[in-house]
XYZ file of C-alpha atoms in Angstrom:
733
model
C 181.326 -7.571 -127.499
C 181.250 -11.389 -127.688
C 178.390 -13.029 -125.842
C 179.501 -15.521 -123.201
C 177.626 -18.171 -121.246
C 178.920 -18.569 -117.732
C 179.682 -22.192 -116.891
C 181.467 -23.995 -114.072
C 184.421 -24.232 -116.463
C 184.785 -20.477 -117.002
C 182.769 -19.437 -120.047
C 181.646 -20.336 -123.562
C 181.756 -17.828 -126.375
C 178.613 -17.841 -128.483
C 179.862 -15.905 -131.502
C 181.413 -19.023 -133.142
C 178.165 -20.951 -132.572
C 176.166 -18.187 -134.221
C 178.563 -18.067 -137.196
C 178.581 -21.843 -137.581
C 174.774 -22.019 -137.640
C 174.292 -18.787 -139.645
C 172.321 -17.162 -136.814
C 172.660 -13.988 -134.775
C 174.340 -13.979 -131.383
C 171.120 -12.666 -129.861
C 169.167 -15.658 -131.173
C 171.716 -18.123 -129.815
C 171.994 -16.341 -126.472
C 168.221 -16.228 -126.006
C 167.787 -19.894 -126.926
C 170.486 -20.966 -124.472
C 168.948 -18.820 -121.719
C 165.519 -20.365 -122.388
C 166.937 -23.892 -122.343
C 168.874 -23.204 -119.154
C 165.644 -22.007 -117.536
C 164.147 -25.469 -118.113
C 162.050 -24.758 -121.213
C 161.634 -27.633 -123.664
C 162.488 -27.366 -127.347
C 158.842 -27.816 -128.503
C 157.692 -25.100 -126.074
C 160.393 -22.644 -127.177
C 159.634 -23.358 -130.841
C 155.906 -22.723 -130.565
C 155.495 -20.205 -127.751
C 158.705 -18.147 -127.566
C 159.054 -16.948 -131.155
C 159.699 -13.334 -130.153
C 162.782 -14.322 -128.154
C 164.188 -16.622 -130.866
C 163.122 -14.504 -133.839
C 161.130 -17.429 -135.177
C 163.741 -20.206 -135.088
C 162.374 -23.631 -135.955
C 162.805 -26.766 -133.886
C 165.709 -28.069 -135.952
C 167.678 -24.842 -135.466
C 166.991 -24.802 -131.721
C 168.114 -28.410 -131.348
C 171.280 -27.581 -133.303
C 172.059 -24.787 -130.835
C 171.349 -27.123 -127.921
C 173.658 -29.801 -129.336
C 176.509 -27.397 -130.129
C 176.417 -25.654 -126.750
C 176.305 -29.007 -124.962
C 179.471 -30.029 -126.818
C 181.209 -26.754 -125.961
C 180.337 -27.182 -122.307
C 181.722 -30.701 -122.354
C 184.874 -29.283 -123.953
C 185.219 -26.629 -121.265
C 184.644 -29.131 -118.451
C 187.171 -31.557 -119.911
C 189.744 -28.777 -120.336
C 189.221 -27.797 -116.700
C 189.734 -31.408 -115.568
C 192.885 -31.803 -117.673
C 194.347 -28.566 -116.330
C 193.832 -29.745 -112.750
C 195.380 -33.147 -113.503
C 198.505 -31.743 -115.168
C 198.885 -29.062 -112.488
C 198.748 -31.707 -109.757
C 201.656 -33.466 -111.508
C 203.677 -30.222 -111.464
C 203.932 -30.201 -115.272
C 201.687 -27.253 -116.146
C 203.367 -24.237 -117.759
C 201.823 -21.068 -119.260
C 202.235 -22.260 -122.875
C 200.537 -25.601 -122.198
C 197.750 -23.886 -120.249
C 197.101 -21.570 -123.182
C 196.995 -24.490 -125.647
C 194.511 -26.392 -123.482
C 192.277 -23.383 -122.862
C 192.086 -22.539 -126.578
C 191.574 -26.121 -127.838
C 188.548 -26.294 -130.130
C 187.962 -30.052 -130.178
C 187.965 -32.973 -127.762
C 190.532 -34.651 -130.004
C 192.948 -31.740 -129.595
C 192.532 -31.909 -125.823
C 193.278 -35.637 -125.882
C 196.459 -35.013 -127.879
C 197.643 -32.342 -125.430
C 196.921 -34.544 -122.433
C 198.412 -37.730 -123.912
C 201.998 -37.267 -122.582
C 200.619 -36.710 -119.056
C 197.904 -39.363 -119.047
C 198.464 -42.233 -116.587
C 199.531 -45.220 -118.699
C 199.694 -48.943 -118.477
C 203.252 -50.179 -118.099
C 205.100 -49.659 -121.407
C 208.575 -50.358 -122.752
C 209.346 -46.640 -122.483
C 208.199 -46.548 -118.860
C 210.463 -49.505 -118.045
C 213.386 -47.706 -119.706
C 212.701 -44.537 -117.721
C 212.683 -46.531 -114.486
C 216.152 -47.788 -115.427
C 217.345 -44.176 -115.687
C 217.685 -44.027 -119.476
C 215.729 -40.794 -120.144
C 218.886 -38.630 -119.967
C 220.469 -40.819 -122.670
C 217.378 -40.353 -124.861
C 217.592 -36.570 -124.323
C 221.314 -36.552 -125.213
C 220.686 -38.460 -128.448
C 217.728 -36.324 -129.526
C 219.515 -33.051 -128.733
C 222.749 -34.181 -130.412
C 224.791 -33.745 -127.251
C 226.565 -37.075 -127.752
C 228.123 -35.981 -131.060
C 231.625 -35.544 -129.517
C 231.763 -39.243 -128.652
C 230.325 -42.317 -130.389
C 226.748 -43.051 -129.442
C 227.730 -46.502 -128.185
C 230.298 -44.971 -125.857
C 227.663 -42.552 -124.504
C 225.402 -45.519 -123.848
C 228.184 -47.288 -121.931
C 227.923 -44.628 -119.262
C 224.437 -45.912 -118.416
C 225.434 -49.563 -117.903
C 225.079 -50.538 -114.257
C 228.013 -51.899 -112.353
C 225.659 -54.321 -110.628
C 224.238 -56.857 -113.134
C 221.070 -57.415 -111.102
C 220.161 -53.711 -111.118
C 219.495 -51.311 -113.986
C 221.059 -51.793 -117.458
C 223.512 -54.618 -118.123
C 224.686 -53.858 -121.703
C 225.174 -50.917 -124.087
C 222.641 -52.421 -126.485
C 220.060 -52.576 -123.708
C 220.727 -48.921 -122.933
C 220.322 -47.898 -126.577
C 217.178 -49.997 -126.993
C 215.678 -48.392 -123.891
C 216.527 -44.900 -125.165
C 214.949 -45.810 -128.515
C 211.767 -46.939 -126.753
C 211.568 -43.611 -124.888
C 212.103 -41.629 -128.100
C 209.546 -43.708 -130.048
C 206.919 -43.009 -127.391
C 207.859 -39.336 -127.233
C 207.486 -39.036 -131.024
C 204.087 -40.747 -130.913
C 202.854 -38.326 -128.219
C 204.055 -35.176 -129.998
C 200.959 -33.024 -130.677
C 202.238 -31.807 -134.042
C 203.171 -35.337 -135.129
C 199.764 -36.685 -134.194
C 198.024 -33.859 -136.035
C 200.068 -34.331 -139.222
C 199.718 -38.136 -139.042
C 195.959 -37.756 -138.674
C 195.763 -35.533 -141.765
C 197.937 -37.927 -143.787
C 195.787 -40.855 -142.679
C 192.607 -39.173 -143.918
C 194.256 -38.043 -147.141
C 196.010 -41.284 -148.111
C 194.360 -43.974 -145.991
C 192.402 -46.883 -147.426
C 190.113 -49.492 -145.937
C 190.911 -52.937 -147.325
C 188.801 -56.028 -146.775
C 189.470 -59.731 -147.143
C 187.064 -62.602 -146.434
C 187.846 -65.025 -143.629
C 187.285 -68.757 -143.648
C 184.922 -68.588 -140.679
C 181.136 -68.475 -140.422
C 180.453 -69.887 -143.869
C 176.657 -69.557 -143.575
C 177.025 -65.777 -143.162
C 179.664 -65.328 -145.850
C 177.211 -65.013 -148.738
C 175.589 -61.986 -147.097
C 178.898 -60.107 -147.406
C 180.165 -61.456 -150.727
C 180.022 -57.964 -152.257
C 182.828 -56.930 -149.909
C 185.324 -59.667 -150.798
C 188.619 -58.078 -151.867
C 187.088 -54.624 -151.452
C 189.267 -51.521 -151.013
C 188.356 -47.832 -150.888
C 189.823 -44.534 -149.583
C 188.588 -43.888 -146.044
C 187.133 -40.509 -146.942
C 184.963 -42.090 -149.630
C 183.454 -44.987 -147.657
C 179.687 -44.267 -147.438
C 177.954 -44.653 -144.059
C 175.890 -47.748 -144.917
C 179.036 -49.516 -146.170
C 180.938 -48.690 -142.989
C 178.171 -50.262 -140.912
C 178.023 -53.327 -143.170
C 181.805 -53.818 -142.890
C 181.665 -53.448 -139.115
C 178.962 -56.092 -138.902
C 180.930 -58.428 -141.184
C 183.994 -57.981 -138.980
C 181.974 -58.562 -135.800
C 180.567 -61.790 -137.240
C 184.126 -62.848 -138.223
C 183.256 -63.021 -141.915
C 185.498 -60.106 -142.941
C 188.986 -59.013 -141.942
C 189.460 -55.243 -142.217
C 192.784 -53.465 -142.496
C 193.742 -49.807 -142.586
C 196.591 -48.853 -144.907
C 198.179 -45.451 -145.481
C 201.206 -43.778 -147.058
C 203.717 -44.607 -144.374
C 206.612 -42.885 -146.136
C 204.784 -39.538 -146.234
C 204.116 -39.863 -142.519
C 207.773 -40.681 -141.852
C 208.940 -37.624 -143.818
C 206.561 -35.398 -141.856
C 208.069 -36.639 -138.577
C 211.596 -36.179 -139.917
C 210.743 -32.571 -140.802
C 209.222 -31.944 -137.364
C 212.452 -33.079 -135.637
C 214.786 -31.697 -138.334
C 216.472 -35.080 -138.773
C 217.915 -34.473 -142.253
C 221.223 -33.142 -140.894
C 220.993 -34.628 -137.406
C 224.194 -36.214 -136.133
C 222.281 -39.300 -134.990
C 219.944 -39.445 -137.961
C 220.300 -43.197 -138.564
C 219.439 -44.024 -134.957
C 216.534 -41.559 -134.869
C 215.175 -42.800 -138.230
C 214.897 -46.245 -136.668
C 213.046 -44.671 -133.710
C 210.656 -42.989 -136.151
C 209.972 -46.274 -137.971
C 209.331 -48.064 -134.674
C 207.070 -45.240 -133.472
C 205.091 -45.332 -136.718
C 204.626 -49.099 -136.845
C 204.200 -49.931 -133.176
C 202.498 -46.845 -131.743
C 201.221 -44.274 -134.262
C 199.705 -46.534 -136.934
C 197.624 -48.677 -134.528
C 196.441 -45.562 -132.683
C 195.545 -43.703 -135.883
C 193.846 -46.800 -137.295
C 191.650 -47.100 -134.198
C 190.889 -43.390 -134.357
C 189.974 -43.434 -138.061
C 187.812 -46.530 -137.642
C 186.134 -44.965 -134.617
C 185.498 -41.718 -136.474
C 184.068 -43.212 -139.665
C 181.906 -45.463 -137.498
C 180.721 -42.482 -135.429
C 179.955 -40.560 -138.633
C 178.139 -43.565 -140.097
C 176.114 -44.082 -136.926
C 175.208 -40.401 -136.718
C 174.115 -40.481 -140.356
C 172.153 -43.725 -139.911
C 170.457 -42.411 -136.776
C 169.544 -39.269 -138.728
C 168.014 -41.407 -141.488
C 166.152 -43.477 -138.887
C 164.917 -40.280 -137.222
C 163.596 -38.828 -140.497
C 161.877 -42.110 -141.359
C 160.400 -42.367 -137.878
C 159.057 -38.824 -138.037
C 157.379 -39.515 -141.376
C 155.859 -42.726 -140.020
C 154.558 -41.151 -136.809
C 152.970 -38.263 -138.681
C 150.909 -40.471 -140.983
C 147.296 -39.201 -140.844
C 144.863 -41.011 -138.548
C 141.638 -42.589 -139.783
C 138.663 -40.711 -138.392
C 135.451 -42.563 -137.485
C 136.596 -45.864 -138.998
C 136.315 -49.319 -137.426
C 138.948 -51.886 -138.399
C 139.203 -55.661 -138.656
C 142.814 -56.392 -137.689
C 144.552 -59.642 -138.660
C 147.837 -60.952 -137.238
C 148.738 -63.637 -139.822
C 149.977 -67.090 -138.836
C 150.106 -70.650 -140.132
C 150.156 -73.239 -137.352
C 148.307 -71.244 -134.687
C 146.036 -69.477 -137.158
C 145.378 -65.815 -137.870
C 144.358 -63.804 -134.822
C 141.419 -61.446 -135.428
C 140.570 -58.292 -133.464
C 137.607 -56.048 -134.309
C 138.170 -52.418 -133.265
C 135.487 -49.742 -133.117
C 136.074 -46.206 -134.389
C 137.721 -45.266 -131.053
C 140.164 -48.180 -131.175
C 138.364 -50.254 -128.535
C 138.473 -54.016 -129.052
C 134.914 -55.323 -129.329
C 135.525 -58.863 -130.589
C 138.368 -61.380 -131.063
C 138.543 -64.563 -133.137
C 140.893 -66.991 -134.904
C 140.764 -68.154 -138.537
C 143.093 -70.348 -140.609
C 144.598 -69.734 -144.038
C 145.714 -73.357 -144.411
C 143.620 -76.465 -144.931
C 141.301 -77.929 -147.532
C 139.158 -75.968 -149.983
C 136.122 -76.536 -147.746
C 137.968 -75.138 -144.728
C 139.045 -72.149 -146.773
C 135.444 -71.481 -147.784
C 134.425 -71.763 -144.145
C 137.092 -69.186 -143.217
C 135.816 -66.828 -145.911
C 132.245 -67.155 -144.662
C 133.358 -66.486 -141.081
C 135.264 -63.342 -142.116
C 132.273 -62.153 -144.153
C 130.039 -62.591 -141.096
C 132.421 -60.520 -138.952
C 132.658 -57.758 -141.557
C 128.886 -57.597 -141.855
C 128.124 -57.827 -138.142
C 130.591 -55.127 -137.091
C 130.390 -52.984 -140.269
C 134.157 -53.107 -140.891
C 135.017 -51.535 -144.199
C 138.772 -51.609 -143.547
C 141.035 -54.597 -142.916
C 144.539 -54.262 -141.451
C 146.944 -57.148 -142.155
C 150.228 -57.461 -140.277
C 153.276 -57.944 -142.512
C 154.742 -60.931 -140.620
C 154.719 -64.655 -141.397
C 151.830 -65.751 -143.658
C 151.104 -62.118 -144.574
C 150.798 -62.685 -148.313
C 148.782 -65.886 -147.907
C 146.416 -63.928 -145.665
C 146.341 -61.141 -148.235
C 145.251 -63.594 -150.926
C 142.470 -64.812 -148.635
C 141.332 -61.229 -147.981
C 141.305 -60.344 -151.681
C 139.121 -63.400 -152.313
C 136.879 -62.265 -149.437
C 136.498 -58.847 -151.078
C 135.862 -60.313 -154.517
C 133.318 -62.938 -153.389
C 131.596 -61.408 -150.348
C 132.570 -57.825 -149.420
C 133.109 -55.686 -152.553
C 133.094 -52.440 -150.526
C 135.953 -53.538 -148.235
C 139.560 -52.437 -148.615
C 142.729 -53.644 -146.924
C 146.157 -52.295 -145.987
C 149.389 -54.083 -145.058
C 150.640 -52.743 -141.701
C 154.271 -52.867 -140.570
C 154.102 -54.871 -137.356
C 157.743 -54.270 -136.268
C 157.835 -54.114 -132.482
C 154.278 -55.417 -132.034
C 155.502 -58.571 -130.275
C 157.656 -56.463 -127.950
C 154.683 -54.248 -127.134
C 152.324 -57.210 -126.616
C 154.557 -58.638 -123.863
C 155.204 -55.278 -122.201
C 153.868 -53.945 -118.927
C 152.060 -51.209 -120.864
C 150.153 -53.800 -122.911
C 149.344 -55.940 -119.865
C 148.015 -52.908 -118.003
C 145.963 -51.852 -121.036
C 144.541 -55.310 -121.815
C 144.824 -57.466 -118.683
C 142.196 -59.942 -119.938
C 143.886 -60.699 -123.277
C 146.956 -62.787 -124.036
C 149.981 -61.402 -125.846
C 148.862 -62.550 -129.313
C 145.555 -60.684 -129.060
C 147.299 -57.561 -127.740
C 149.624 -57.663 -130.748
C 146.669 -57.950 -133.122
C 144.943 -54.964 -131.507
C 148.172 -52.989 -131.925
C 148.220 -53.794 -135.663
C 144.713 -52.389 -136.076
C 145.425 -49.317 -133.998
C 148.567 -48.565 -135.993
C 146.303 -48.083 -138.996
C 143.737 -46.025 -137.056
C 146.235 -43.685 -135.353
C 149.942 -44.451 -135.940
C 151.253 -41.855 -133.489
C 149.075 -42.866 -130.539
C 149.953 -46.536 -130.958
C 153.628 -46.408 -131.900
C 154.593 -44.255 -128.894
C 154.001 -47.371 -126.780
C 157.076 -49.023 -128.316
C 160.698 -48.010 -127.846
C 161.335 -46.216 -131.155
C 164.455 -48.237 -131.991
C 162.219 -51.313 -132.390
C 160.145 -49.683 -135.139
C 161.556 -51.043 -138.391
C 162.316 -47.942 -140.433
C 166.123 -47.907 -140.243
C 169.159 -50.020 -141.035
C 171.672 -51.615 -138.637
C 169.797 -50.124 -135.670
C 170.985 -52.931 -133.398
C 174.628 -52.114 -134.224
C 174.337 -48.468 -133.156
C 175.335 -46.646 -130.022
C 172.091 -47.445 -128.224
C 172.186 -44.488 -125.846
C 172.770 -41.999 -128.661
C 170.080 -43.589 -130.827
C 167.538 -43.622 -128.001
C 168.170 -39.938 -127.231
C 167.744 -38.979 -130.881
C 164.639 -41.082 -131.504
C 162.999 -40.059 -128.227
C 163.541 -36.473 -129.375
C 161.717 -37.291 -132.624
C 158.772 -38.813 -130.751
C 158.631 -35.801 -128.402
C 158.697 -33.486 -131.409
C 155.899 -35.374 -133.204
C 153.626 -35.613 -130.164
C 153.895 -31.897 -129.464
C 153.616 -30.999 -133.143
C 150.279 -32.847 -133.326
C 148.990 -32.040 -129.837
C 147.222 -34.370 -127.424
C 143.598 -34.801 -126.385
C 143.845 -34.475 -122.609
C 140.766 -36.632 -122.024
C 141.613 -39.612 -124.258
C 145.418 -39.815 -124.487
C 147.188 -42.786 -122.938
C 149.997 -42.420 -120.419
C 152.375 -43.631 -123.166
C 151.416 -40.610 -125.273
C 151.189 -38.096 -122.421
C 154.716 -38.798 -121.171
C 156.098 -37.152 -124.335
C 154.143 -33.930 -123.800
C 156.383 -30.918 -123.170
C 157.252 -30.702 -119.479
C 155.701 -34.064 -118.545
C 157.439 -37.097 -117.098
C 156.257 -40.698 -117.082
C 155.064 -40.275 -113.496
C 153.083 -37.108 -114.260
C 151.529 -38.808 -117.313
C 150.440 -41.715 -115.150
C 148.932 -39.326 -112.578
C 146.955 -37.527 -115.300
C 145.352 -40.824 -116.347
C 144.648 -41.714 -112.698
C 143.030 -38.287 -112.148
C 140.723 -38.924 -115.119
C 139.752 -42.322 -113.797
C 138.793 -40.833 -110.408
C 137.316 -37.471 -111.429
C 136.123 -38.026 -114.971
C 137.117 -35.916 -117.996
C 138.990 -32.646 -117.557
C 136.649 -29.667 -117.889
C 139.460 -27.173 -118.419
C 143.225 -26.954 -118.653
C 143.513 -25.261 -115.248
C 142.538 -28.529 -113.551
C 145.986 -29.855 -114.438
C 147.254 -27.846 -111.461
C 145.345 -30.241 -109.164
C 147.691 -33.091 -110.114
C 150.679 -33.808 -107.876
C 153.857 -32.845 -109.679
C 152.228 -30.264 -111.951
C 153.372 -26.895 -110.687
C 153.411 -23.558 -112.444
C 156.487 -24.403 -114.510
C 155.188 -27.789 -115.699
C 151.785 -26.291 -116.463
C 153.402 -23.550 -118.554
C 155.421 -26.069 -120.567
C 152.555 -28.521 -121.134
C 149.237 -26.663 -121.257
C 149.380 -25.431 -124.848
C 149.910 -28.942 -126.197
C 146.980 -30.466 -124.265
C 143.561 -29.919 -125.793
C 140.020 -30.327 -124.465
C 137.376 -30.633 -127.159
C 134.131 -29.747 -125.342
C 135.269 -28.138 -122.119
C 134.197 -25.101 -120.138
C 136.773 -22.865 -121.839
C 136.408 -22.801 -125.654
C 140.030 -21.706 -126.064
C 141.180 -24.971 -124.458
C 140.566 -26.747 -127.758
C 142.994 -24.471 -129.627
C 146.786 -24.169 -129.873
C 146.550 -20.890 -127.965
C 148.500 -21.026 -124.701
C 146.601 -20.076 -121.508
C 149.127 -17.284 -120.923
C 147.735 -15.672 -124.096
C 144.009 -16.108 -123.392
C 143.671 -12.450 -122.417
C 145.118 -11.398 -125.773
C 142.915 -13.907 -127.621
C 139.828 -12.488 -125.898
C 140.914 -8.955 -126.805
C 141.233 -10.053 -130.444
C 137.699 -11.448 -130.316
C 136.352 -8.319 -128.591
C 137.970 -6.248 -131.313
C 135.819 -8.219 -133.779
C 132.694 -7.937 -131.589
C 132.909 -11.669 -130.859
C 133.489 -13.892 -127.818
C 135.324 -17.155 -127.133
C 132.001 -18.998 -127.500
C 132.149 -18.288 -131.226
C 135.220 -20.539 -131.455
C 133.113 -23.683 -131.012
C 129.833 -22.476 -132.469
C 128.025 -23.709 -135.573
C 129.812 -24.118 -138.879
C 128.074 -20.970 -140.144
C 129.369 -18.943 -137.185
C 132.829 -20.439 -137.625
C 132.879 -19.333 -141.242
C 131.933 -15.799 -140.178
C 134.709 -15.902 -137.559
C 137.270 -17.004 -140.143
C 136.247 -14.238 -142.536
C 136.639 -11.580 -139.843
C 139.995 -12.990 -138.714
C 141.254 -12.997 -142.298
C 140.699 -9.227 -142.521
C 142.879 -8.407 -139.486
C 146.054 -6.388 -139.995
C 148.469 -8.294 -137.735
C 150.951 -5.425 -137.612
C 148.391 -2.821 -136.567
C 146.585 -5.017 -134.051
C 149.895 -6.215 -132.510
C 150.846 -2.596 -131.868
C 147.399 -1.833 -130.430
C 147.441 -4.835 -128.063
C 151.154 -4.510 -127.250
C 151.903 -8.098 -128.258
C 154.512 -9.619 -130.579
C 153.469 -10.183 -134.168
C 154.482 -13.894 -134.216
C 152.395 -14.593 -131.101
C 149.419 -12.652 -132.473
C 149.632 -14.477 -135.789
C 149.599 -17.838 -133.953
C 146.603 -16.719 -131.866
C 144.680 -15.781 -134.999
C 145.579 -19.138 -136.617
C 144.420 -20.907 -133.458
C 141.083 -19.087 -133.533
C 140.668 -19.740 -137.233
C 141.264 -23.515 -136.983
C 140.557 -24.720 -133.434
C 141.409 -28.352 -132.747
C 143.375 -28.643 -135.984
C 145.400 -31.835 -136.432
C 148.284 -31.030 -138.820
C 148.407 -34.667 -139.947
C 145.109 -34.320 -141.787
C 146.870 -32.179 -144.409
C 148.888 -35.241 -145.499
C 147.726 -38.009 -147.875
C 146.411 -41.158 -146.186
C 147.489 -44.776 -146.742
C 146.792 -46.734 -149.912
C 144.008 -49.291 -149.514
C 143.873 -52.251 -151.875
C 141.231 -54.728 -152.920
C 143.304 -57.153 -154.993
C 146.726 -58.784 -154.743
C 149.531 -58.304 -157.238
C 151.761 -61.215 -158.292
C 155.286 -61.133 -159.654
C 154.058 -62.699 -162.906
C 151.621 -59.790 -163.349
C 154.455 -57.289 -163.690
C 155.861 -56.025 -166.953
C 158.551 -53.467 -167.690
C 157.061 -49.991 -167.896
C 153.950 -50.863 -165.846
C 152.643 -47.911 -163.816
C 151.764 -48.586 -160.167
C 150.876 -46.754 -156.969
C 152.898 -47.616 -153.877
C 153.706 -46.604 -150.327
C 157.270 -45.839 -149.231
C 158.080 -48.227 -146.361
C 161.729 -47.372 -145.738
C 164.272 -44.845 -147.005
C 167.978 -45.717 -146.925
C 171.135 -44.188 -148.376
C 170.936 -46.037 -151.682
C 167.204 -45.710 -152.325
C 163.700 -46.412 -151.062
C 161.704 -49.604 -150.541
C 158.165 -49.299 -151.853
C 155.152 -51.511 -151.161
C 153.356 -52.019 -154.482
C 151.227 -54.928 -153.264
C 153.748 -57.710 -153.844
C 154.985 -60.218 -151.302
C 158.334 -58.389 -151.331
C 158.870 -54.667 -151.618
C 160.304 -53.085 -154.732
C 163.413 -50.898 -154.696
C 163.729 -47.459 -156.222
C 167.477 -46.847 -156.490
C 168.605 -43.302 -155.751
C 169.641 -42.924 -159.399
C 166.011 -43.559 -160.431
C 164.425 -40.885 -158.266
C 164.902 -37.742 -160.334
C 166.246 -36.400 -163.602
C 168.799 -34.384 -161.624
C 171.580 -35.372 -159.242
C 170.415 -35.890 -155.676
C 172.751 -36.573 -152.772
C 170.139 -38.312 -150.626
C 166.836 -40.121 -151.298
C 165.334 -37.984 -148.518
C 165.414 -35.053 -150.930
C 162.657 -36.788 -152.898
C 160.705 -39.210 -150.680
C 159.818 -39.925 -147.050
C 158.407 -42.940 -145.226
C 154.654 -43.123 -145.754
C 154.673 -41.163 -149.015
C 152.247 -42.402 -151.633
C 154.171 -42.453 -154.909
C 153.654 -43.342 -158.542
C 156.315 -45.753 -159.805
C 157.083 -47.626 -162.992
C 158.509 -51.138 -163.191
C 162.078 -50.962 -164.451
C 163.043 -54.649 -164.270
C 161.890 -57.913 -162.687
C 164.287 -60.603 -161.430
C 161.980 -63.599 -160.948
C 164.744 -65.913 -159.719
C 165.705 -63.612 -156.841
C 162.167 -62.182 -156.557
C 163.426 -58.633 -156.890
C 161.666 -55.742 -158.551
C 163.463 -52.561 -159.567
C 161.271 -49.481 -159.781
C 161.704 -45.941 -160.998
C 160.072 -42.641 -160.123
C 161.020 -41.279 -163.561
C 158.210 -41.540 -166.097
C 159.637 -43.604 -168.996
C 157.095 -42.130 -171.424
């Protein structure tokens, strides 16, 4: 029996969803039921594994997305049925076609003849009473008399009313037939298929916007089949068209489309074939081609945007999950020429303890004075790490810092930090509330340092679309991009977990079940009452009821609270089972945060447990028991610590230093369709083209690298004139 979800529109069958995603109907049904009950995706992924049979977050989000689309389809079908029925045009065959439509596009095609329209030539002809003439011509009923004579019967006796000539009557009938052909569901479907099979995108440069023209010179006189245009090229062409640098045309095999229409209406032996052929040509040129062109352009743009948002999301996830620096103070520098370089000293908890300004420009004496001042700050505040923003004057500042390290601070290291969005953050309400006594430039500098100390905690304060790890993000559907990227941030925050007593409201708002208001109230509660002693105290906060507590509690950790299990990933609903596990080992929850020696003994005992046997004894699911044991084994674990940290440098690399074949270490800054940009310590990043990533064919650079990866590269070529460096991941040796 096919599983069905009841909806206001009737019902959605889940079997096709399960087949499409290669899952069981039970998995899909359980996930949908959990989502409909208000459970978040992170919560379902981590704490409802028995119900989903261990589905991961990506699979659960795929179910959520597909079911949402099906519900939209059902609701739209219901609306269309009501509209057509109110017009008195609904018949059983049409109802069946609408109810069984599998795509929104099919529904649009079925509704097109009944959709309220702007005034058209066909509508004007119908108002003049010419639809019967169009019917007679199409059905061949006028074959006993000449078509012109049939048209004469529709000429009005009163010149000021209706049709005045036979030609006007025939033209009106032709307009009605052209529109009818264009709205035929079968014609639209066949035209769509022909467009995708034979269509081409052709591009010509315009004579406008000369200063922008060079940016798009690769697309002059460009032409490619629509099905082959890659996503990044679609977005580039759209931008060129928007900036009036490019003129884009859609071309297709018009004759094939015309033959398909002729076959649909069986015009080969039709008595009025010549007249109807002219109607077909008019319908193709005036109605079908423009509509199909808009549809194809819309679809390749939608596909390109979805792909680009996916790339952005993967890059963002990799960036947010970069490991934090534990117990490290940082000297942060926001480079600048005229107004100087802003300095912020951060302690190991990210608190700003000193600010200053130094200058990279000026005489040799001034430069030496700047170096001495920086050396004093490094010594006074014991800063072994320096974070340099990658904005204006970045490389000049980097040269100054490398001289500082060489002459004064040999134990120091530095890292170039992507400061995208820092200026937006520094002027935001969040930044003003956090640092009311500092101006925007100092706030931005603090953000640069904190991005190095804990990328996730700092970057959540910025709308994710402003973090520079994508392409064409400002050309995207902003609502769709925000939804996708917010989902990534939510996923990362809950994957890592949050310290309930130190997390900012910006971080807490992404916790499963929390809203911005609840996050703010948590911070206010801390300010009034001091640190949380246990997770249960969350229930004292307005807006945190049983449901919210259930969704959030497992992701909120307390390091040294009253309940030792509060520092683990174990959910409070499973504390009784966790305590039974410990009792079974002759231990207690206190052993979870005991000495290292006791912890080692605990881990050894946990490693000897037979999950299958103990799950049966305690009447608990094996996935849940396994997670409880993992939580007891590694309390307070931050999954980011398993990843390699950033590369710190002590010297600057110049373009003249490079030679073909040179081996370098670098950090992946951005991954795009055609390759990856890697920071190797130069002023400009190097590019590893997708063809230079592996000795096998790869369809996407994401198969090999992610943002933040530390990679070994070799110099392939150096273009000193254009200051471009091509790199390879393939060892040339």
